[in-house]
Amino acid sequence: MFTDEELEGLRRFPEIGREELFRFFTLSPADVAFIDPGRGRGPSDRLGLAVAVCTLPWLGFVPDEVASAPWAAVVRLAGQLGVDPEAIRSYGRRAKTRTDHFRLAARYLGWRAPTSLELKELDEFLLARAMEHDSPTLLVRLACEYLISARVIRPGPVMVVKRVAHAREAARRETFDRLAHELTDERRVGLDGLLLVDAGIGMTRLRWLGTGPVEASPAAVKAEIAKLEFLRGMDAHTLDLSVLPAERRRFLATVGRRLTAQALTRREPERRYPILLTLLAQSATEVLDEVVQLFDQAVSARESKAAHKMRDALAERGSAGEDRQALLDAILAIVADPAVPDEEVGGLIRGEWIGWERLRSAQSAALPPLPRDHGHLAALEGSYGYLRQFTPQVLQVVRFAGGTAAAELVKAVEILRELNVTGARKVPEDAPTGFVPARWCGYLETAAKTGSVTAYRHYWELCTLLALRDGLRTGDVFVPGSRRYSDPAAYVLTPETWADQRVEFCRLVGKPADAATGLAEVEQELHTALGELEQTLGEGDGPVRLDEAGDLVISTLSAEDVPAEAVALKEELTEMLPFAPIVSLLIEMDKRTGFLDCFAHAGGRQTRSPELKRNLIAVLISGSTNLGLTRMADACGISYDILAWTAEWYVREETLRAANLALIGYHQKLPLTPVFGSGTLSSSDGQRFPTRGKSVTARALSRYFAHEGLSTYTHVTDQHTTYGTKIIVATKREAHYVLDEILGNATDIPVTEHATDTHGVTLVNFGLFDLLGLQLSPRIRDLGKITLYRTVQKSEIESAFPMAGPLLTRRCNLDLIAGHWDDLLRLAGSLKFGHATASLLVGKLSASGRQNALAAALKEYGALRRTIYAARYLSDAAYRRKISRQLNKGESLHALKRDLLYAHEGTIRARHLEQQTEQAWCLTLVTNAVVTWTTEYYGLAVESMRRSGRRIDDEVLAHISPAHSENINFFGAIDVDVEGELAQLGPTGYRPLRVRDTLF
């Protein structure tokens, strides 16, 4: 599990951080009295004993070479003891001195040596942790932390590693034992059958289950239904694996997806069957979700096609009616002319002015009146045969349920399922239609009056399918056994759990549990914001003002005035920064951050070959530049098989996220970083990329793509680092994903305010952000046209605020909010404590209609919060500019990513979501590496200038972006030589800055 070098590292002092230095190496008066009792202990002995006293609580043991303690710690202790720090070099020349001092320190601190009892308790602890995590390095770290918390001296690293190995093996046996009741002889035969090539499909069932769809077509839906039926035939949907921790299940499924059938066959049954069983249970849920999602996409695609067809028909109808319109204008000219007597009107129309021929021609070209939906459902009826290719199978294998609001719809789905099974054509007389929108009721009424059984069946079935799709989106209809489409109640904390967590949540977000107090605070905020807006409008000639009609006028925000000094400084810094190929940059950043160490093997094994870092860098560059592994193998000389294996087992979303956090953490500590921003403000925006080949995430969007493409939705801090990336469908609302990365933010960045453009704004988001103790600060297009809400009568608000008051045209339903205040807090608490994914919940709440009282209350509260924000935004030009500046930082990072993703014209060729997500994170990781490298060298250049006597103000530096690629070469030959690159850094560990006006 560990190399000799890694074991040796566990015996030595590690590097120490600032926080650890102050936390562990600060002596109390009692410590000083113990170390220097006044009995003639020399300076070196006092200093060595002090190191032991402080190191034991820090590391849980004291390394033999006490003199090799971090120099910063030695200097700090020497200053507190009043001795020369150099005295440490003569400490411990006799081993007995070190041993005696260690025993004294342990006795003083209350630590004890590990006995058989302590080791047994450690084994039990490790077994529990090994059931959750299989990484040896993580288990070793957890073991050390456990021993420190128990004040037990850590034994040698070999003993700890052996106990970790024993715990991992015991966890495997325990896993098998817990699942033994599921592993009947019949099921074992079925599991082994997954690894055999099935002649009917030409591959193993294991590979078949892991091959996802690439388009939403009838064939793809049927293929997923076949998988679902196969899994149900193996009773995969009935498996209850809750006896295993969730992390253990996730680990086993990850290993199962990456291992080949041959590799799994070679594994002993105790390891093979738990992997296959977990993979089977996970596949049952994922395939069910996939079937429902493909149903949604396929139906929506046909509805969209029908809408285009309807618009084309309307355009054609309008063109064909031009002659009739001209005739109408001519008739109106006669009829409306007061000089023409009434008795002569008919003669003029039928006579020489217009004539019978023209009238009869117009009469013969008369078109039937349009239905209320302008023919949308009629156009969709043309796709009825296409939809029938897969919808009966979906309704047959998927069971739908719903609440009271969806009772009629669920009954209609059951009737439709029965009609499909029996082959009957006529819809029963009592079939419900209450869910049919008013604009489509006319189709059913007409079909019923004419007695057309076929037409009625077609229209009623189409209405049922569309209503089912909409119900699944809002959560009114759910699918038992699904994860993505399960009962919305499962996404929210239960009342019992919430009762225990309410106080803690309210403390964390600063919200009162009492509705009256909470709404009183909101009303106070609203009146304060309106007072500021009233003052702004009172000036009359500013960028925000009222026109003569009393309408709001918002002038376009002028471009930010970047000081000429900042532009010149940026050019000067660029000339000073060294040139670096992207390979060299990544090697250099790994030396300082260790981000490549975050790439752990998916199987938990941690033995790392010397070439692993080289291979990882090649894989990261292949993803971030869009070269792909095949062309990367040609460019760097590493075989494709090695790169593919490295990507398969080491590069996945969780390891890419961990590596990204390492870079962000290092970037935060750089001296120049606080100049860019405090880290409390962030923003998010979508960036679109074209795709090649079919993919369920790709959509046609002529505004951005020649054919099809997708979006990456990224979250960026005001310090120019990207802390979140997500692949989304380009046509989906970005607003659903705004909260995901903020709530899932694992960095130390304390984000409290978030900016978006108009695409990231919904009333639901405004409400949830505030309930979570955050501030949503969007740049809203056409802000002057949005509806603003008041909390009191119109006359009262206009009396208090004569200029701003009339802008608040609608009254907020405070009673609705008050009645659901605790439910709103519980909803936000469910997101805060990670009980539900924000994008899933926000999407369903945004799609919910007014019949969902909780969603309606949240939207009312969101409308009130939006009004407060709008008033503040309009009254503060500096605030508007701050938001605009933050969004521009995101755009500059988009430009850097476009420069990086140069191969194949920036076209994404990965076809499955998992592969696309991994490539997006590769691009984010390398982008952050470039930003971190540039920030660090900017800092070195600025420091060099200041040492030479130049005055450089931080206010000027704040205008300079490190999203800069002029000094980095993304192209050319790619030679990944880690040791060679490190050797070129020189004694300082950095590349030398260039001298201005030279090429070197």
JSON list of N, CA and C in Angstrom, two decimals, residues 75-103:
[
{"chain": "A", "resi": 75, "resn": "VAL", "atom": "N", "xyz": [11.89, 28.57, 16.04]},
{"chain": "A", "resi": 75, "resn": "VAL", "atom": "CA", "xyz": [12.10, 30.00, 16.30]},
{"chain": "A", "resi": 75, "resn": "VAL", "atom": "C", "xyz": [11.01, 30.55, 17.22]},
{"chain": "A", "resi": 76, "resn": "ARG", "atom": "N", "xyz": [9.78, 30.12, 16.99]},
{"chain": "A", "resi": 76, "resn": "ARG", "atom": "CA", "xyz": [8.67, 30.60, 17.82]},
{"chain": "A", "resi": 76, "resn": "ARG", "atom": "C", "xyz": [8.84, 30.12, 19.27]},
{"chain": "A", "resi": 77, "resn": "LEU", "atom": "N", "xyz": [9.22, 28.87, 19.47]},
{"chain": "A", "resi": 77, "resn": "LEU", "atom": "CA", "xyz": [9.42, 28.36, 20.82]},
{"chain": "A", "resi": 77, "resn": "LEU", "atom": "C", "xyz": [10.62, 29.03, 21.49]},
{"chain": "A", "resi": 78, "resn": "ALA", "atom": "N", "xyz": [11.69, 29.22, 20.72]},
{"chain": "A", "resi": 78, "resn": "ALA", "atom": "CA", "xyz": [12.89, 29.85, 21.28]},
{"chain": "A", "resi": 78, "resn": "ALA", "atom": "C", "xyz": [12.58, 31.25, 21.77]},
{"chain": "A", "resi": 79, "resn": "GLY", "atom": "N", "xyz": [11.76, 31.98, 21.03]},
{"chain": "A", "resi": 79, "resn": "GLY", "atom": "CA", "xyz": [11.40, 33.33, 21.46]},
{"chain": "A", "resi": 79, "resn": "GLY", "atom": "C", "xyz": [10.61, 33.32, 22.75]},
{"chain": "A", "resi": 80, "resn": "GLN", "atom": "N", "xyz": [9.75, 32.32, 22.95]},
{"chain": "A", "resi": 80, "resn": "GLN", "atom": "CA", "xyz": [8.96, 32.24, 24.17]},
{"chain": "A", "resi": 80, "resn": "GLN", "atom": "C", "xyz": [9.80, 31.80, 25.37]},
{"chain": "A", "resi": 81, "resn": "LEU", "atom": "N", "xyz": [10.86, 31.02, 25.09]},
{"chain": "A", "resi": 81, "resn": "LEU", "atom": "CA", "xyz": [11.72, 30.54, 26.18]},
{"chain": "A", "resi": 81, "resn": "LEU", "atom": "C", "xyz": [12.92, 31.46, 26.41]},
{"chain": "A", "resi": 82, "resn": "GLY", "atom": "N", "xyz": [13.14, 32.39, 25.50]},
{"chain": "A", "resi": 82, "resn": "GLY", "atom": "CA", "xyz": [14.27, 33.29, 25.64]},
{"chain": "A", "resi": 82, "resn": "GLY", "atom": "C", "xyz": [15.60, 32.62, 25.40]},
{"chain": "A", "resi": 83, "resn": "VAL", "atom": "N", "xyz": [15.68, 31.69, 24.45]},
{"chain": "A", "resi": 83, "resn": "VAL", "atom": "CA", "xyz": [16.93, 31.01, 24.13]},
{"chain": "A", "resi": 83, "resn": "VAL", "atom": "C", "xyz": [17.22, 31.19, 22.64]},
{"chain": "A", "resi": 84, "resn": "ASP", "atom": "N", "xyz": [18.45, 30.84, 22.25]},
{"chain": "A", "resi": 84, "resn": "ASP", "atom": "CA", "xyz": [18.86, 30.93, 20.85]},
{"chain": "A", "resi": 84, "resn": "ASP", "atom": "C", "xyz": [18.29, 29.73, 20.09]},
{"chain": "A", "resi": 85, "resn": "PRO", "atom": "N", "xyz": [17.55, 29.96, 18.98]},
{"chain": "A", "resi": 85, "resn": "PRO", "atom": "CA", "xyz": [17.00, 28.82, 18.24]},
{"chain": "A", "resi": 85, "resn": "PRO", "atom": "C", "xyz": [18.07, 27.88, 17.70]},
{"chain": "A", "resi": 86, "resn": "GLU", "atom": "N", "xyz": [19.29, 28.36, 17.53]},
{"chain": "A", "resi": 86, "resn": "GLU", "atom": "CA", "xyz": [20.37, 27.50, 17.03]},
{"chain": "A", "resi": 86, "resn": "GLU", "atom": "C", "xyz": [20.72, 26.40, 18.03]},
{"chain": "A", "resi": 87, "resn": "ALA", "atom": "N", "xyz": [20.27, 26.57, 19.29]},
{"chain": "A", "resi": 87, "resn": "ALA", "atom": "CA", "xyz": [20.58, 25.57, 20.31]},
{"chain": "A", "resi": 87, "resn": "ALA", "atom": "C", "xyz": [19.96, 24.22, 19.98]},
{"chain": "A", "resi": 88, "resn": "ILE", "atom": "N", "xyz": [18.93, 24.21, 19.14]},
{"chain": "A", "resi": 88, "resn": "ILE", "atom": "CA", "xyz": [18.26, 22.95, 18.81]},
{"chain": "A", "resi": 88, "resn": "ILE", "atom": "C", "xyz": [19.20, 22.00, 18.08]},
{"chain": "A", "resi": 89, "resn": "ARG", "atom": "N", "xyz": [20.21, 22.53, 17.41]},
{"chain": "A", "resi": 89, "resn": "ARG", "atom": "CA", "xyz": [21.10, 21.69, 16.60]},
{"chain": "A", "resi": 89, "resn": "ARG", "atom": "C", "xyz": [21.96, 20.78, 17.47]},
{"chain": "A", "resi": 90, "resn": "SER", "atom": "N", "xyz": [22.16, 21.14, 18.73]},
{"chain": "A", "resi": 90, "resn": "SER", "atom": "CA", "xyz": [22.99, 20.30, 19.62]},
{"chain": "A", "resi": 90, "resn": "SER", "atom": "C", "xyz": [22.14, 19.44, 20.55]},
{"chain": "A", "resi": 91, "resn": "TYR", "atom": "N", "xyz": [20.82, 19.41, 20.29]},
{"chain": "A", "resi": 91, "resn": "TYR", "atom": "CA", "xyz": [19.94, 18.65, 21.18]},
{"chain": "A", "resi": 91, "resn": "TYR", "atom": "C", "xyz": [19.92, 17.17, 20.82]},
{"chain": "A", "resi": 92, "resn": "GLY", "atom": "N", "xyz": [19.82, 16.35, 21.84]},
{"chain": "A", "resi": 92, "resn": "GLY", "atom": "CA", "xyz": [19.56, 14.93, 21.66]},
{"chain": "A", "resi": 92, "resn": "GLY", "atom": "C", "xyz": [20.69, 14.12, 21.10]},
{"chain": "A", "resi": 93, "resn": "ARG", "atom": "N", "xyz": [21.89, 14.48, 21.42]},
{"chain": "A", "resi": 93, "resn": "ARG", "atom": "CA", "xyz": [23.01, 13.67, 20.93]},
{"chain": "A", "resi": 93, "resn": "ARG", "atom": "C", "xyz": [23.01, 12.30, 21.60]},
{"chain": "A", "resi": 94, "resn": "ARG", "atom": "N", "xyz": [22.46, 12.23, 22.81]},
{"chain": "A", "resi": 94, "resn": "ARG", "atom": "CA", "xyz": [22.27, 10.95, 23.49]},
{"chain": "A", "resi": 94, "resn": "ARG", "atom": "C", "xyz": [20.81, 10.53, 23.31]},
{"chain": "A", "resi": 95, "resn": "ALA", "atom": "N", "xyz": [20.61, 9.31, 22.81]},
{"chain": "A", "resi": 95, "resn": "ALA", "atom": "CA", "xyz": [19.25, 8.82, 22.57]},
{"chain": "A", "resi": 95, "resn": "ALA", "atom": "C", "xyz": [18.45, 8.78, 23.86]},
{"chain": "A", "resi": 96, "resn": "LYS", "atom": "N", "xyz": [19.14, 8.48, 24.99]},
{"chain": "A", "resi": 96, "resn": "LYS", "atom": "CA", "xyz": [18.44, 8.39, 26.28]},
{"chain": "A", "resi": 96, "resn": "LYS", "atom": "C", "xyz": [17.82, 9.74, 26.66]},
{"chain": "A", "resi": 97, "resn": "THR", "atom": "N", "xyz": [18.50, 10.84, 26.29]},
{"chain": "A", "resi": 97, "resn": "THR", "atom": "CA", "xyz": [17.95, 12.16, 26.61]},
{"chain": "A", "resi": 97, "resn": "THR", "atom": "C", "xyz": [16.63, 12.37, 25.89]},
{"chain": "A", "resi": 98, "resn": "ARG", "atom": "N", "xyz": [16.60, 12.03, 24.62]},
{"chain": "A", "resi": 98, "resn": "ARG", "atom": "CA", "xyz": [15.36, 12.20, 23.84]},
{"chain": "A", "resi": 98, "resn": "ARG", "atom": "C", "xyz": [14.25, 11.32, 24.41]},
{"chain": "A", "resi": 99, "resn": "THR", "atom": "N", "xyz": [14.60, 10.06, 24.77]},
{"chain": "A", "resi": 99, "resn": "THR", "atom": "CA", "xyz": [13.59, 9.13, 25.30]},
{"chain": "A", "resi": 99, "resn": "THR", "atom": "C", "xyz": [13.05, 9.63, 26.63]},
{"chain": "A", "resi": 100, "resn": "ASP", "atom": "N", "xyz": [13.93, 10.08, 27.51]},
{"chain": "A", "resi": 100, "resn": "ASP", "atom": "CA", "xyz": [13.49, 10.57, 28.82]},
{"chain": "A", "resi": 100, "resn": "ASP", "atom": "C", "xyz": [12.58, 11.80, 28.67]},
{"chain": "A", "resi": 101, "resn": "HIS", "atom": "N", "xyz": [13.00, 12.70, 27.79]},
{"chain": "A", "resi": 101, "resn": "HIS", "atom": "CA", "xyz": [12.19, 13.91, 27.60]},
{"chain": "A", "resi": 101, "resn": "HIS", "atom": "C", "xyz": [10.82, 13.57, 27.01]},
{"chain": "A", "resi": 102, "resn": "PHE", "atom": "N", "xyz": [10.79, 12.60, 26.10]},
{"chain": "A", "resi": 102, "resn": "PHE", "atom": "CA", "xyz": [9.52, 12.20, 25.50]},
{"chain": "A", "resi": 102, "resn": "PHE", "atom": "C", "xyz": [8.58, 11.63, 26.56]},
{"chain": "A", "resi": 103, "resn": "ARG", "atom": "N", "xyz": [9.13, 10.79, 27.46]},
{"chain": "A", "resi": 103, "resn": "ARG", "atom": "CA", "xyz": [8.31, 10.21, 28.53]},
{"chain": "A", "resi": 103, "resn": "ARG", "atom": "C", "xyz": [7.82, 11.30, 29.47]}
]
